[in-house]
Tab-separated table of C-alpha atoms and ligand atoms in Angstrom:
chain	number	residue	atom	x	y	z
A	1	UNK	CA	-16.789	28.126	-12.320
A	2	UNK	CA	-17.658	31.801	-12.737
A	3	UNK	CA	-18.574	32.777	-16.243
A	4	UNK	CA	-18.646	36.345	-17.448
A	5	UNK	CA	-21.999	37.537	-18.730
A	6	UNK	CA	-21.719	37.675	-22.512
A	7	UNK	CA	-24.134	38.457	-25.258
A	8	UNK	CA	-23.122	35.654	-27.618
A	9	UNK	CA	-20.752	32.694	-27.918
A	10	UNK	CA	-17.489	32.851	-26.014
A	11	UNK	CA	-14.815	34.302	-28.213
A	12	UNK	CA	-11.898	32.187	-29.411
A	13	UNK	CA	-9.685	33.999	-26.920
A	14	UNK	CA	-12.010	32.980	-24.084
A	15	UNK	CA	-11.979	29.387	-25.291
A	16	UNK	CA	-8.195	29.353	-25.459
A	17	UNK	CA	-7.943	30.827	-21.981
A	18	UNK	CA	-10.357	28.245	-20.603
A	19	UNK	CA	-8.364	25.468	-22.274
A	20	UNK	CA	-5.152	26.724	-20.657
A	21	UNK	CA	-6.896	26.906	-17.296
A	22	UNK	CA	-8.102	23.303	-17.667
A	23	UNK	CA	-4.575	22.146	-18.492
A	24	UNK	CA	-3.245	23.955	-15.401
A	25	UNK	CA	-5.859	22.291	-13.202
A	26	UNK	CA	-4.898	18.889	-14.643
A	27	UNK	CA	-1.238	19.576	-13.870
A	28	UNK	CA	-2.043	20.593	-10.294
A	29	UNK	CA	-4.116	17.421	-9.812
A	30	UNK	CA	-1.290	15.272	-11.204
A	31	UNK	CA	1.271	16.949	-8.951
A	32	UNK	CA	-1.064	16.527	-5.976
A	33	UNK	CA	-1.501	12.815	-6.714
A	34	UNK	CA	2.275	12.366	-7.031
A	35	UNK	CA	2.834	14.194	-3.748
A	36	UNK	CA	0.217	11.998	-2.033
A	37	UNK	CA	1.936	8.820	-3.309
A	38	UNK	CA	5.342	10.042	-2.069
A	39	UNK	CA	3.855	10.991	1.332
A	40	UNK	CA	2.150	7.583	1.672
A	41	UNK	CA	5.406	5.816	0.765
A	42	UNK	CA	7.292	7.823	3.389
A	43	UNK	CA	4.798	6.615	6.017
A	44	UNK	CA	4.372	3.004	4.844
A	45	UNK	CA	7.959	2.052	3.931
A	46	UNK	CA	9.375	2.565	7.475
A	47	UNK	CA	6.492	0.418	8.826
A	48	UNK	CA	7.491	-2.473	6.545
A	49	UNK	CA	11.142	-2.330	7.569
A	50	UNK	CA	12.064	-4.882	10.273
A	51	UNK	CA	12.810	-3.400	13.717
A	52	UNK	CA	16.426	-2.491	14.408
A	53	UNK	CA	18.560	-3.934	17.217
A	54	UNK	CA	17.410	-3.281	20.800
A	55	UNK	CA	18.961	-0.098	22.195
A	56	UNK	CA	20.924	-0.562	25.425
A	57	UNK	CA	18.033	0.675	27.580
A	58	UNK	CA	18.764	1.727	31.157
A	59	UNK	CA	16.392	1.988	34.116
A	60	UNK	CA	14.444	5.275	33.785
A	61	UNK	CA	15.619	6.416	37.220
A	62	UNK	CA	18.699	8.055	38.687
A	63	UNK	CA	22.121	6.416	38.437
A	64	UNK	CA	22.908	4.148	41.399
A	65	UNK	CA	19.369	4.048	42.836
A	66	UNK	CA	17.717	0.676	43.570
A	67	UNK	CA	14.068	0.382	42.567
A	68	UNK	CA	11.489	-2.373	42.759
A	69	UNK	CA	10.126	-3.496	39.390
A	70	UNK	CA	6.826	-5.319	39.522
A	71	UNK	CA	3.554	-6.350	38.023
A	72	UNK	CA	0.237	-7.778	39.219
A	73	UNK	CA	-2.774	-9.616	37.743
A	74	UNK	CA	-4.757	-7.338	35.455
A	75	UNK	CA	-1.826	-4.989	34.856
A	76	UNK	CA	-1.023	-6.179	31.283
A	77	UNK	CA	1.751	-8.390	29.945
A	78	UNK	CA	5.240	-6.815	29.987
A	79	UNK	CA	4.093	-3.668	31.851
A	80	UNK	CA	6.395	-2.626	34.692
A	81	UNK	CA	5.591	-0.520	37.757
A	82	UNK	CA	8.609	1.047	39.439
A	83	UNK	CA	8.762	2.016	43.115
A	84	UNK	CA	11.899	3.286	44.863
A	85	UNK	CA	13.197	0.956	47.604
A	86	UNK	CA	14.232	3.952	49.731
A	87	UNK	CA	12.801	7.450	50.158
A	88	UNK	CA	9.679	9.124	48.824
A	89	UNK	CA	8.430	8.192	45.371
A	90	UNK	CA	6.743	11.596	44.807
A	91	UNK	CA	8.772	13.871	42.578
A	92	UNK	CA	11.675	11.496	41.903
A	93	UNK	CA	13.336	12.217	38.554
A	94	UNK	CA	12.196	10.128	35.568
A	95	UNK	CA	14.969	9.730	33.000
A	96	UNK	CA	15.036	8.748	29.333
A	97	UNK	CA	16.047	5.061	29.053
A	98	UNK	CA	17.939	5.763	25.869
A	99	UNK	CA	18.457	8.664	23.479
A	100	UNK	CA	15.582	9.447	21.129
A	101	UNK	CA	12.891	11.847	20.021
A	102	UNK	CA	9.869	12.668	22.185
A	103	UNK	CA	6.724	11.724	20.239
A	104	UNK	CA	4.178	12.295	23.017
A	105	UNK	CA	4.364	14.651	25.991
A	106	UNK	CA	0.878	15.242	27.341
A	107	UNK	CA	-2.115	13.731	29.085
A	108	UNK	CA	-3.476	10.206	28.559
A	109	UNK	CA	-7.028	9.759	29.891
A	110	UNK	CA	-7.560	12.182	32.753
A	111	UNK	CA	-5.328	13.441	35.549
A	112	UNK	CA	-7.452	12.839	38.660
A	113	UNK	CA	-6.506	14.685	41.835
A	114	UNK	CA	-3.796	12.577	43.512
A	115	UNK	CA	-0.999	14.867	44.646
A	116	UNK	CA	1.617	14.772	47.436
A	117	UNK	CA	-0.773	16.911	49.529
A	118	UNK	CA	-3.799	14.767	48.692
A	119	UNK	CA	-2.469	11.250	47.935
A	120	UNK	CA	-5.899	9.621	48.291
A	121	UNK	CA	-7.757	12.127	46.130
A	122	UNK	CA	-9.982	10.984	43.258
A	123	UNK	CA	-8.235	8.716	40.762
A	124	UNK	CA	-7.966	9.758	37.144
A	125	UNK	CA	-8.204	7.512	34.098
A	126	UNK	CA	-5.440	6.038	31.915
A	127	UNK	CA	-1.841	7.192	32.090
A	128	UNK	CA	-2.243	10.775	33.295
A	129	UNK	CA	0.769	12.913	32.406
A	130	UNK	CA	2.927	10.776	30.130
A	131	UNK	CA	5.829	10.721	27.702
A	132	UNK	CA	6.604	8.495	24.742
A	133	UNK	CA	10.071	8.403	23.180
A	134	UNK	CA	10.965	7.039	19.740
A	135	UNK	CA	14.465	5.556	19.861
A	136	UNK	CA	14.693	4.755	16.146
A	137	UNK	CA	14.664	1.269	14.612
A	138	UNK	CA	10.975	1.127	15.642
A	139	UNK	CA	11.831	0.958	19.363
A	140	UNK	CA	9.943	3.130	21.830
A	141	UNK	CA	9.504	3.605	25.565
A	142	UNK	CA	6.565	4.988	27.554
A	143	UNK	CA	6.478	6.677	30.958
A	144	UNK	CA	3.119	7.139	32.729
A	145	UNK	CA	1.506	8.752	35.814
A	146	UNK	CA	3.963	11.677	35.978
A	147	UNK	CA	3.400	14.254	38.701
A	148	UNK	CA	3.366	17.348	36.501
A	149	UNK	CA	3.344	18.278	32.819
A	150	UNK	CA	6.393	16.580	31.236
A	151	UNK	CA	9.670	18.507	31.256
A	152	UNK	CA	10.088	17.793	27.533
A	153	UNK	CA	7.993	18.672	24.491
A	154	UNK	CA	6.964	16.707	21.429
A	155	UNK	CA	9.646	16.659	18.730
A	156	UNK	CA	12.457	17.293	21.226
A	157	UNK	CA	15.626	15.173	21.039
A	158	UNK	CA	16.583	13.704	24.407
A	159	UNK	CA	19.818	12.124	25.531
A	160	UNK	CA	20.037	8.918	27.541
A	161	UNK	CA	19.632	9.833	31.198
A	162	UNK	CA	18.024	13.197	30.466
A	163	UNK	CA	15.209	14.041	32.899
A	164	UNK	CA	11.802	13.983	31.199
A	165	UNK	CA	9.503	14.317	34.220
A	166	UNK	CA	8.898	13.511	37.882
A	167	UNK	CA	7.230	10.502	39.507
A	168	UNK	CA	3.591	11.110	40.411
A	169	UNK	CA	0.190	9.465	40.582
A	170	UNK	CA	-1.861	11.091	37.819
A	171	UNK	CA	-4.276	8.965	35.784
A	172	UNK	CA	-5.387	5.554	37.054
A	173	UNK	CA	-2.763	5.152	39.758
A	174	UNK	CA	-3.123	3.931	43.336
A	175	UNK	CA	0.123	5.315	44.728
A	176	UNK	CA	2.994	7.357	43.309
A	177	UNK	CA	5.039	5.167	40.969
A	178	UNK	CA	6.296	5.042	37.403
A	179	UNK	CA	4.500	2.804	34.916
A	180	UNK	CA	6.950	1.920	32.176
A	181	UNK	CA	6.892	0.014	28.863
A	182	UNK	CA	9.298	-0.889	26.072
A	183	UNK	CA	7.907	-1.526	22.604
A	184	UNK	CA	9.429	-3.005	19.456
A	185	UNK	CA	7.512	-2.253	16.276
A	186	UNK	CA	4.861	-0.802	18.596
A	187	UNK	CA	4.290	-4.170	20.276
A	188	UNK	CA	5.072	-4.477	23.965
A	189	UNK	CA	8.069	-6.667	24.720
A	190	UNK	CA	9.879	-7.805	27.852
A	191	UNK	CA	11.747	-4.855	29.308
A	192	UNK	CA	15.547	-5.098	29.307
A	193	UNK	CA	17.779	-2.863	31.420
A	194	UNK	CA	21.528	-2.597	30.926
A	195	UNK	CA	21.290	-5.609	28.605
A	196	UNK	CA	19.478	-7.835	31.152
A	197	UNK	CA	15.820	-8.966	30.806
A	198	UNK	CA	13.615	-7.913	33.720
A	199	UNK	CA	11.785	-11.257	33.877
A	200	UNK	CA	8.427	-9.445	33.739
A	201	UNK	CA	6.691	-11.128	30.809
A	202	UNK	CA	3.063	-11.566	31.878
A	203	UNK	CA	0.566	-10.409	34.458
A	204	UNK	CA	-0.585	-13.893	35.580
A	205	UNK	CA	0.739	-13.441	39.117
A	206	UNK	CA	2.150	-10.705	41.285
A	207	UNK	CA	5.900	-10.530	40.732
A	208	UNK	CA	8.606	-8.114	41.853
A	209	UNK	CA	12.351	-7.833	41.387
A	210	UNK	CA	14.881	-5.207	42.477
A	211	UNK	CA	17.322	-3.582	40.099
A	212	UNK	CA	19.922	-0.841	40.460
A	213	UNK	CA	20.047	1.880	37.829
A	214	UNK	CA	23.056	2.109	35.571
A	215	UNK	CA	21.537	5.133	33.778
A	216	UNK	CA	24.732	7.061	34.423
A	217	UNK	CA	25.567	8.761	31.133
A	218	UNK	CA	23.346	11.838	31.607
A	219	UNK	CA	23.810	14.468	28.953
A	220	UNK	CA	25.470	12.253	26.346
A	221	UNK	CA	23.483	12.089	23.115
B	1	ZN	ZN1	1.468	0.134	35.816
């Protein structure tokens, strides 16, 4: 604390002023502590709440399209790779499975250099361009290996069926596809689409199944 240069003892007025200042500091500290407790409660209380009911997730691809859903040893339990059964995978629209708020729209790991013009370029690491959506009730979905920077930004509300990106091969990806996950309470769970479980529960063996997208309500919140 700065103290004025004085010739003798601080005057009574100085003492009174210092006392007031000390009381103010104490008040600020008390208010700060109270604010910290409230902030901590706002973070912790939602974490303690049980997850809400599963949203009616839809395939993250265009209405009416049939895609192959699959996994392979070493992938990770519950993880799903999506490949279209017809046409090019590069650039296909990736849609929000359900309405929610974008919590991540960026780069996971590194991008690498796999593009439509150079499909066998150097691989990146991790998920490449990716998006994470919070659907409320502690449910979230993740979309990895997107071709380009996501078409949405963090904090943005998205509707079910809204386009969030395009299929690519950024990050640790062999060929253009969409890596997709559903999480409940931030734990991976078996993916469900249109109310039906995908059957992809572990990565013990290679497994694929075809499903047709009923993500047909684009634009509805
Ligand atoms: Zn994958």
